[in-house]
Each structure stands twice: as structure tokens, then as C-alpha cells.
mmCIF file of C-alpha atoms and ligand atoms in Angstrom:
data_model
loop_
_atom_site.group_PDB
_atom_site.id
_atom_site.type_symbol
_atom_site.label_atom_id
_atom_site.label_comp_id
_atom_site.label_asym_id
_atom_site.label_seq_id
_atom_site.Cartn_x
_atom_site.Cartn_y
_atom_site.Cartn_z
ATOM 1 C CA ARG A 1 103.222 93.356 102.243
ATOM 2 C CA GLU A 2 102.328 89.915 103.617
ATOM 3 C CA ARG A 3 101.244 88.710 100.188
ATOM 4 C CA ALA A 4 104.484 89.953 98.710
ATOM 5 C CA ARG A 5 106.446 88.131 101.396
ATOM 6 C CA GLU A 6 104.694 84.848 100.566
ATOM 7 C CA ILE A 7 105.411 85.212 96.864
ATOM 8 C CA LEU A 8 109.077 85.921 97.500
ATOM 9 C CA GLU A 9 109.448 83.087 99.993
ATOM 10 C CA ARG A 10 108.001 80.683 97.453
ATOM 11 C CA ALA A 11 110.587 81.968 94.986
ATOM 12 C CA GLU A 12 113.428 81.516 97.447
ATOM 13 C CA ASP A 13 112.398 77.909 97.963
ATOM 14 C CA ARG A 14 113.024 77.124 94.333
ATOM 15 C CA ASP A 15 116.570 76.585 93.170
ATOM 16 C CA ASP A 16 116.176 79.246 90.532
ATOM 17 C CA ASN A 17 116.490 82.847 91.618
ATOM 18 C CA ARG A 18 115.211 84.402 88.388
ATOM 19 C CA LEU A 19 111.540 85.195 88.113
ATOM 20 C CA GLY A 20 109.426 86.592 85.308
ATOM 21 C CA VAL A 21 105.798 87.358 84.615
ATOM 22 C CA GLU A 22 104.707 84.424 86.803
ATOM 23 C CA ALA A 23 105.495 86.779 89.714
ATOM 24 C CA MET A 24 103.167 89.579 88.539
ATOM 25 C CA GLU A 25 101.186 89.093 91.765
ATOM 26 C CA LEU A 26 104.039 90.835 93.506
ATOM 27 C CA LEU A 27 103.092 93.998 91.634
ATOM 28 C CA ASP A 28 99.403 93.532 92.432
ATOM 29 C CA ALA A 29 100.354 93.158 96.094
ATOM 30 C CA TYR A 30 102.055 96.551 95.978
ATOM 31 C CA GLY A 31 99.158 98.222 94.188
ATOM 32 C CA VAL A 32 100.843 98.479 90.790
ATOM 33 C CA PRO A 33 98.209 97.856 88.083
ATOM 34 C CA THR A 34 98.783 94.898 85.752
ATOM 35 C CA PRO A 35 96.638 93.725 82.824
ATOM 36 C CA GLU A 36 94.270 90.859 83.418
ATOM 37 C CA GLY A 37 95.865 87.481 82.728
ATOM 38 C CA ASP A 38 97.437 84.312 83.995
ATOM 39 C CA VAL A 39 100.300 81.889 83.442
ATOM 40 C CA VAL A 40 99.153 78.416 82.402
ATOM 41 C CA ASP A 41 100.855 75.180 81.397
ATOM 42 C CA SER A 42 98.576 73.737 78.722
ATOM 43 C CA PRO A 43 96.960 74.959 75.479
ATOM 44 C CA LYS A 44 93.501 74.114 76.866
ATOM 45 C CA ALA A 45 94.069 76.207 79.974
ATOM 46 C CA ALA A 46 95.373 79.043 77.789
ATOM 47 C CA GLU A 47 92.130 78.919 75.831
ATOM 48 C CA SER A 48 90.020 79.199 78.920
ATOM 49 C CA VAL A 49 91.978 82.215 80.205
ATOM 50 C CA ALA A 50 91.556 83.866 76.792
ATOM 51 C CA GLU A 51 87.813 83.188 76.881
ATOM 52 C CA GLY A 52 87.616 85.191 80.092
ATOM 53 C CA ILE A 53 89.322 88.215 78.521
ATOM 54 C CA ASP A 54 87.534 90.614 76.148
ATOM 55 C CA GLY A 55 89.033 90.813 72.675
ATOM 56 C CA PRO A 56 92.346 89.417 71.420
ATOM 57 C CA VAL A 57 95.141 88.612 73.885
ATOM 58 C CA VAL A 58 98.915 88.698 74.159
ATOM 59 C CA MET A 59 100.722 85.398 74.732
ATOM 60 C CA LYS A 60 104.272 85.108 76.090
ATOM 61 C CA ILE A 61 106.599 82.218 76.763
ATOM 62 C CA VAL A 62 107.495 81.934 80.456
ATOM 63 C CA SER A 63 110.902 80.422 81.169
ATOM 64 C CA PRO A 64 113.705 81.317 83.565
ATOM 65 C CA ASP A 65 116.096 80.526 80.702
ATOM 66 C CA ILE A 66 114.613 83.096 78.320
ATOM 67 C CA LEU A 67 115.360 86.654 79.332
ATOM 68 C CA HIS A 68 114.254 88.554 76.255
ATOM 69 C CA LYS A 69 111.070 86.852 75.163
ATOM 70 C CA SER A 70 110.479 88.841 71.982
ATOM 71 C CA ASP A 71 114.033 88.141 70.734
ATOM 72 C CA ILE A 72 113.111 84.499 70.187
ATOM 73 C CA GLY A 73 109.587 85.137 68.904
ATOM 74 C CA GLY A 74 108.254 84.403 72.358
ATOM 75 C CA VAL A 75 105.658 87.193 72.404
ATOM 76 C CA LYS A 76 102.523 87.092 70.248
ATOM 77 C CA VAL A 77 100.350 90.196 70.222
ATOM 78 C CA GLY A 78 96.711 90.313 69.138
ATOM 79 C CA VAL A 79 95.915 86.585 69.283
ATOM 80 C CA GLU A 80 92.231 85.769 68.701
ATOM 81 C CA THR A 81 90.670 83.212 71.044
ATOM 82 C CA GLU A 82 90.317 80.596 68.291
ATOM 83 C CA ASP A 83 94.074 80.821 67.608
ATOM 84 C CA VAL A 84 95.182 80.546 71.235
ATOM 85 C CA TYR A 85 95.551 76.756 71.255
ATOM 86 C CA ASP A 86 97.926 76.684 68.279
ATOM 87 C CA ALA A 87 99.761 79.782 69.489
ATOM 88 C CA TYR A 88 100.547 78.031 72.772
ATOM 89 C CA GLU A 89 102.127 75.085 70.981
ATOM 90 C CA ASP A 90 104.015 77.361 68.617
ATOM 91 C CA LEU A 91 105.496 79.371 71.505
ATOM 92 C CA VAL A 92 106.718 76.214 73.211
ATOM 93 C CA THR A 93 108.201 74.917 69.948
ATOM 94 C CA ARG A 94 110.042 78.186 69.386
ATOM 95 C CA ALA A 95 111.476 78.060 72.903
ATOM 96 C CA HIS A 96 112.680 74.479 72.347
ATOM 97 C CA ASN A 97 114.230 75.397 69.025
ATOM 98 C CA TYR A 98 116.017 78.295 70.631
ATOM 99 C CA GLN A 99 117.289 76.301 73.584
ATOM 100 C CA PRO A 100 116.439 72.569 73.656
ATOM 101 C CA ASP A 101 117.121 72.252 77.381
ATOM 102 C CA ALA A 102 115.250 75.437 78.402
ATOM 103 C CA SER A 103 113.000 74.826 81.360
ATOM 104 C CA ILE A 104 109.535 76.053 80.436
ATOM 105 C CA THR A 105 107.160 77.242 83.133
ATOM 106 C CA GLY A 106 104.306 77.787 80.698
ATOM 107 C CA VAL A 107 102.701 80.591 78.748
ATOM 108 C CA GLN A 108 101.230 83.836 79.960
ATOM 109 C CA VAL A 109 97.894 84.879 78.462
ATOM 110 C CA GLN A 110 97.399 88.603 78.962
ATOM 111 C CA GLU A 111 94.916 91.306 78.122
ATOM 112 C CA MET A 112 96.095 93.743 75.407
ATOM 113 C CA ALA A 113 97.320 97.119 76.590
ATOM 114 C CA ASP A 114 96.621 100.197 74.480
ATOM 115 C CA LEU A 115 100.142 101.156 73.439
ATOM 116 C CA ASP A 116 98.924 103.814 70.992
ATOM 117 C CA ALA A 117 97.423 105.845 73.801
ATOM 118 C CA GLY A 118 100.354 105.345 76.143
ATOM 119 C CA THR A 119 104.132 105.609 76.360
ATOM 120 C CA GLU A 120 106.332 102.638 77.208
ATOM 121 C CA THR A 121 108.505 103.466 80.210
ATOM 122 C CA ILE A 122 110.782 101.381 82.412
ATOM 123 C CA VAL A 123 111.033 101.188 86.184
ATOM 124 C CA GLY A 124 114.006 99.320 87.588
ATOM 125 C CA LEU A 125 115.224 98.450 91.055
ATOM 126 C CA ASN A 126 118.660 97.338 92.085
ATOM 127 C CA ARG A 127 121.027 97.408 95.001
ATOM 128 C CA ASP A 128 124.094 99.580 95.185
ATOM 129 C CA PRO A 129 126.818 98.348 97.585
ATOM 130 C CA GLN A 130 127.193 101.893 98.898
ATOM 131 C CA PHE A 131 123.711 103.448 98.668
ATOM 132 C CA GLY A 132 121.475 100.397 99.051
ATOM 133 C CA PRO A 133 118.210 100.112 97.106
ATOM 134 C CA MET A 134 118.051 102.285 94.007
ATOM 135 C CA VAL A 135 115.146 103.036 91.706
ATOM 136 C CA LEU A 136 115.527 103.783 87.988
ATOM 137 C CA PHE A 137 113.031 105.415 85.646
ATOM 138 C CA GLY A 138 113.214 106.007 81.929
ATOM 139 C CA LEU A 139 111.817 105.566 78.493
ATOM 140 C CA GLY A 140 111.012 101.881 78.019
ATOM 141 C CA GLY A 141 110.283 99.243 75.425
ATOM 142 C CA ILE A 142 112.781 99.004 72.621
ATOM 143 C CA PHE A 143 113.982 102.557 73.292
ATOM 144 C CA VAL A 144 115.607 101.812 76.613
ATOM 145 C CA GLU A 145 118.763 100.268 75.176
ATOM 146 C CA VAL A 146 119.002 102.551 72.175
ATOM 147 C CA LEU A 147 118.433 105.941 73.766
ATOM 148 C CA GLU A 148 119.505 105.292 77.358
ATOM 149 C CA ASP A 149 117.179 107.979 78.627
ATOM 150 C CA THR A 150 117.071 107.036 82.309
ATOM 151 C CA THR A 151 117.510 108.529 85.746
ATOM 152 C CA VAL A 152 118.263 106.981 89.152
ATOM 153 C CA LYS A 153 117.526 107.806 92.800
ATOM 154 C CA ILE A 154 118.050 106.158 96.174
ATOM 155 C CA ALA A 155 114.947 104.327 97.448
ATOM 156 C CA PRO A 156 112.548 104.945 99.053
ATOM 157 C CA ILE A 157 111.584 108.111 97.203
ATOM 158 C CA SER A 158 109.157 110.870 98.194
ATOM 159 C CA GLU A 159 106.437 112.232 95.941
ATOM 160 C CA PRO A 160 108.515 115.300 94.918
ATOM 161 C CA GLU A 161 111.484 113.036 94.196
ATOM 162 C CA ALA A 162 109.346 110.792 91.990
ATOM 163 C CA THR A 163 108.065 113.854 90.111
ATOM 164 C CA GLU A 164 111.652 115.030 89.713
ATOM 165 C CA MET A 165 112.603 111.682 88.176
ATOM 166 C CA ILE A 166 109.927 112.095 85.518
ATOM 167 C CA ASP A 167 111.169 115.575 84.657
ATOM 168 C CA ASP A 168 114.794 114.391 84.636
ATOM 169 C CA ILE A 169 114.399 112.253 81.532
ATOM 170 C CA GLN A 170 114.616 113.719 78.048
ATOM 171 C CA ALA A 171 111.305 112.127 77.132
ATOM 172 C CA ALA A 172 109.477 114.059 79.884
ATOM 173 C CA PRO A 173 107.721 116.387 77.382
ATOM 174 C CA LEU A 174 106.377 113.279 75.644
ATOM 175 C CA LEU A 175 104.779 112.142 78.896
ATOM 176 C CA ARG A 176 103.519 115.663 79.589
ATOM 177 C CA GLY A 177 101.728 115.789 76.243
ATOM 178 C CA ALA A 178 104.047 117.599 73.808
ATOM 179 C CA ARG A 179 102.990 118.005 70.154
ATOM 180 C CA GLY A 180 99.371 117.219 70.690
ATOM 181 C CA ARG A 181 99.987 113.900 72.425
ATOM 182 C CA THR A 182 97.519 113.010 75.140
ATOM 183 C CA PRO A 183 99.336 113.599 78.432
ATOM 184 C CA ALA A 184 100.082 110.503 80.500
ATOM 185 C CA ASP A 185 98.588 110.098 83.952
ATOM 186 C CA LEU A 186 101.667 111.359 85.796
ATOM 187 C CA ASP A 187 100.079 110.956 89.235
ATOM 188 C CA ALA A 188 99.867 107.239 88.504
ATOM 189 C CA VAL A 189 103.506 107.162 87.376
ATOM 190 C CA VAL A 190 104.585 108.982 90.549
ATOM 191 C CA GLU A 191 102.602 106.584 92.693
ATOM 192 C CA THR A 192 104.079 103.561 90.914
ATOM 193 C CA LEU A 193 107.634 104.840 91.341
ATOM 194 C CA GLN A 194 107.003 105.335 95.033
ATOM 195 C CA ARG A 195 105.363 101.946 95.502
ATOM 196 C CA LEU A 196 108.158 100.080 93.729
ATOM 197 C CA SER A 197 110.845 102.014 95.595
ATOM 198 C CA GLN A 198 109.070 100.881 98.769
ATOM 199 C CA LEU A 199 109.109 97.283 97.552
ATOM 200 C CA ALA A 200 112.892 97.470 97.109
ATOM 201 C CA THR A 201 113.213 98.957 100.575
ATOM 202 C CA ASP A 202 110.977 96.349 102.217
ATOM 203 C CA PHE A 203 112.634 93.311 100.614
ATOM 204 C CA PRO A 204 116.437 93.218 100.586
ATOM 205 C CA ALA A 205 116.092 89.774 98.974
ATOM 206 C CA ILE A 206 115.108 91.502 95.731
ATOM 207 C CA LEU A 207 118.480 92.062 94.113
ATOM 208 C CA GLU A 208 117.162 93.384 90.836
ATOM 209 C CA LEU A 209 113.761 94.064 89.343
ATOM 210 C CA ASP A 210 112.637 95.471 86.003
ATOM 211 C CA VAL A 211 109.186 96.489 84.890
ATOM 212 C CA ASN A 212 109.705 96.997 81.149
ATOM 213 C CA PRO A 213 107.439 98.238 79.874
ATOM 214 C CA LEU A 214 105.325 100.154 82.309
ATOM 215 C CA VAL A 215 102.777 101.648 79.928
ATOM 216 C CA ALA A 216 101.922 105.193 81.008
ATOM 217 C CA GLY A 217 98.528 106.008 79.523
ATOM 218 C CA PRO A 218 96.114 108.915 79.923
ATOM 219 C CA ASP A 219 94.080 107.014 82.529
ATOM 220 C CA GLY A 220 96.689 105.280 84.610
ATOM 221 C CA VAL A 221 99.595 102.903 84.184
ATOM 222 C CA GLN A 222 99.916 99.199 83.450
ATOM 223 C CA ALA A 223 102.924 97.006 84.206
ATOM 224 C CA ILE A 224 103.003 94.563 81.291
ATOM 225 C CA ASP A 225 106.322 92.810 81.815
ATOM 226 C CA LEU A 226 108.340 91.851 84.869
ATOM 227 C CA ARG A 227 111.698 90.281 85.528
ATOM 228 C CA LEU A 228 113.466 89.987 88.853
ATOM 229 C CA THR A 229 116.357 88.311 90.598
ATOM 230 C CA VAL A 230 116.060 87.276 94.224
ATOM 231 C CA ASP A 231 118.782 86.418 96.695
HETATM 232 P P1 ADP B 301 110.269 90.900 76.511
HETATM 233 O O1 ADP B 301 110.716 92.210 77.084
HETATM 234 O O2 ADP B 301 110.762 89.745 77.310
HETATM 235 O O3 ADP B 301 110.584 90.754 75.063
HETATM 236 P P2 ADP B 301 107.530 91.905 76.907
HETATM 237 O O4 ADP B 301 106.505 91.285 77.759
HETATM 238 O O5 ADP B 301 108.115 93.180 77.405
HETATM 239 O O6 ADP B 301 108.664 90.804 76.629
HETATM 240 O O7 ADP B 301 106.896 92.126 75.472
HETATM 241 C C1 ADP B 301 107.645 92.731 74.437
HETATM 242 C C2 ADP B 301 106.866 93.862 73.800
HETATM 243 O O8 ADP B 301 105.599 93.360 73.329
HETATM 244 C C3 ADP B 301 106.513 94.987 74.771
HETATM 245 O O9 ADP B 301 107.559 95.921 74.903
HETATM 246 C C4 ADP B 301 105.264 95.544 74.120
HETATM 247 O O10 ADP B 301 105.618 96.437 73.066
HETATM 248 C C5 ADP B 301 104.590 94.319 73.528
HETATM 249 N N1 ADP B 301 103.598 93.806 74.498
HETATM 250 C C6 ADP B 301 103.811 92.917 75.486
HETATM 251 N N2 ADP B 301 102.705 92.692 76.226
HETATM 252 C C7 ADP B 301 101.744 93.483 75.698
HETATM 253 C C8 ADP B 301 100.365 93.726 76.020
HETATM 254 N N3 ADP B 301 99.745 93.117 77.041
HETATM 255 N N4 ADP B 301 99.681 94.606 75.257
HETATM 256 C C9 ADP B 301 100.287 95.229 74.212
HETATM 257 N N5 ADP B 301 101.573 95.050 73.869
HETATM 258 C C10 ADP B 301 102.308 94.188 74.591
HETATM 259 MG MG1 MG B 302 109.913 93.566 78.369
#
């Protein structure tokens, strides 16, 4: 909780109230698993992060002015270490081409998540004027906008409430292992929903937060993207 407070206070000190993957530590502080990785501001530094990660990496542009990174070609998946230097420069060029005055924090270099074994879900937090902090759960990734398969509860939520949220969505059978799919680790999903609902409850300064996707795999979950707005 203290670590989370420090991260949020640092954010409030800046004049920008939108944060992205550079705030992933917030999730770590609340015990939500994230892939190994870091945000860096030079191609050399990106290379050294990639050297510390086994196998190819994912690289993402980090900018408060770019909300949907993949829309502008700002996410590169499966980058080999020897290509990391050039990939960094290419990501920055793409961001400049998209919006010449975009402020660029840097590039995130992240361990690859196994999307084949898992399901992309979304966890969202926001604040309702009447009910206060709310937590949202649903199918994530590119499906979230298209299928709108989501459910909402008032935070903080209990374990049975979190389980209910999972069963509320139409994709629940997918997570439970329908049609020979490997079932997702639902205990980990429940725990994550509870932890994030607690985060919303503890910090009224968080106006909005999205983890999209939260990859729900057979052996736990991984939060691979984050976006939030602070007061
Ligand atoms: P944005 O939502 O801003 O476009 P994301 O970080 O969510 O950026 O990345 C977009 C998509 O790229 C994800 O939904 C996922 O399919 C894929 N992706 C991102 N990070 C990883 C990762 N670490 N491992 C595997 N796939 C990833
Ligand atoms: Mg995303």
C-alpha cells in the first residue's frame, strides 16, 4: 500500500494525469503479476533489458499522448535481442509520424506472455458518482469493444462476488475450459479482481484504470497492459 501511494504521488506531481505501462509497479505493489520488463529511454538501454530476458521480447511505445498503442504500430511482438536497437528507433519514428508533438516517455521492453495458452480478459476500475468505486471484468484484447462481454460490481468485492463476475460473462465457459481448452487459473483471476477492487477502494485519486489484457492462463494471470487516469 505504501509503495502504491508513492507511485501515485509521483504521478500527481506531474502535470499529466494519464499514466500507462510506466506505472506497472502499481500492480506489483498490489500483488498482481506482471511480465518481467522495464521502460527505458534509449535504444542501448532497451538492448540491455532485452538481454536480461529469456527469448524474444515485446516492445511498446510509452507516451501519455498515445492511448491505443497497437493502432499506430506502437507494439512489436516477438522481437529478437539483435533487433531491439532498431525496433526502438522505429517505434519512436512511428509515434512522431502519428503525432509530431507527442511527448514520448520511452519504450517498454517486456517478456512475451503465452497468449495461446491463455485468454485475454479485461479488468477495469472507475468511479460512479452514486456508487463510488466500481470494478469491471470481461473478455479482453480486441474482443472487448466488439463483443462487449463485460460485467460490473461495486468495489471492494468479496471472493464469492469475484467468482460471480467470472460466471456472469458469456465467455465464462471459455475460461472454465470448454471444448477441450485448458481451463484458466480462476483462483488467480478471483484474487486479481479482489486486489484491484481494493486498489480502487484505497485510492480515490484513481479515477479510472484498465488492465487490458489480463492474460488468464492455466498457471496464473499476467497483467500485460495498463492505463490509468489519476485525479
Ligand atoms: P494497446 O492496448 O495500447 O494497443 P497492449 O499492450 O495491450 O497495447 O498490446 C496490444 C496487444 O499486443 C495485446 O492485446 C496482446 O495481444 C499483444 N501483446 C502485448 N504485450 C504482449 C506480451 N507481453 N506478450 C504477448 N502479447 C502481447
Ligand atoms: Mg491494451
